[in-house]
CSV table of C-alpha atoms in Angstrom, one decimal:
chain,number,residue,atom,x,y,z
A,147,LYS,CA,-63.6,165.6,65.2
A,148,ARG,CA,-66.6,164.9,63.0
A,149,LEU,CA,-68.9,166.6,65.5
A,150,LEU,CA,-66.7,169.7,65.3
A,151,ARG,CA,-67.0,169.7,61.5
A,152,VAL,CA,-70.8,169.3,61.6
A,153,THR,CA,-71.0,172.2,64.1
A,154,ALA,CA,-68.8,174.4,61.9
A,155,THR,CA,-71.0,173.6,58.9
A,156,ILE,CA,-74.2,174.4,60.7
A,157,LEU,CA,-72.7,177.7,61.9
A,158,TYR,CA,-71.5,178.6,58.4
A,159,ALA,CA,-75.0,177.8,56.9
A,160,HIS,CA,-76.7,179.8,59.6
A,161,GLU,CA,-74.5,182.8,58.9
A,162,LYS,CA,-75.2,182.5,55.2
A,163,LEU,CA,-78.9,182.4,55.8
A,164,ARG,CA,-78.7,185.4,58.1
A,165,GLN,CA,-76.9,187.4,55.4
A,166,ARG,CA,-79.4,186.4,52.8
A,167,ARG,CA,-82.3,187.4,55.1
A,168,GLU,CA,-80.8,190.8,55.8
A,169,MET,CA,-80.4,191.2,52.0
A,170,ILE,CA,-84.0,190.3,51.4
A,171,VAL,CA,-85.1,192.7,54.1
A,172,GLY,CA,-83.1,195.4,52.5
A,173,VAL,CA,-84.6,194.7,49.0
A,174,LEU,CA,-88.1,194.7,50.5
A,175,TRP,CA,-87.4,198.0,52.2
A,176,LEU,CA,-86.1,199.5,48.9
A,177,LEU,CA,-89.2,198.2,47.1
A,178,SER,CA,-91.5,199.7,49.7
A,179,LEU,CA,-89.8,203.1,49.3
A,180,LEU,CA,-90.0,202.8,45.5
A,181,SER,CA,-93.6,201.9,45.6
A,182,PHE,CA,-94.3,205.0,47.7
A,183,TYR,CA,-92.6,207.3,45.2
A,184,ARG,CA,-92.9,205.5,41.9
A,185,PRO,CA,-95.6,202.8,41.8
A,186,ASP,CA,-95.0,202.2,38.0
A,187,ILE,CA,-91.3,201.4,38.5
A,188,THR,CA,-92.1,199.0,41.4
A,189,ALA,CA,-94.7,197.1,39.3
A,190,LEU,CA,-92.1,196.8,36.5
A,191,ALA,CA,-89.4,195.6,39.0
A,192,LEU,CA,-91.7,193.1,40.5
A,193,ARG,CA,-92.7,191.7,37.1
A,194,PHE,CA,-89.1,191.6,36.1
A,195,GLY,CA,-88.1,189.9,39.4
A,196,CYS,CA,-90.8,187.3,39.2
A,197,GLY,CA,-90.0,186.6,35.5
A,198,GLY,CA,-86.3,186.4,36.2
A,199,ALA,CA,-86.7,184.1,39.2
């Protein structure tokens, strides 16, 4: 029974990590698009992101 719970927890954590990774990929893709069109906005967003984090 305990093994089942551990397996479920690992699967849940793995799914959460996968979702976060997809989100990060999406954000990076948006940033690369922005940097192509508006480099000034991207620099501002990066500075804001680094400062906020």
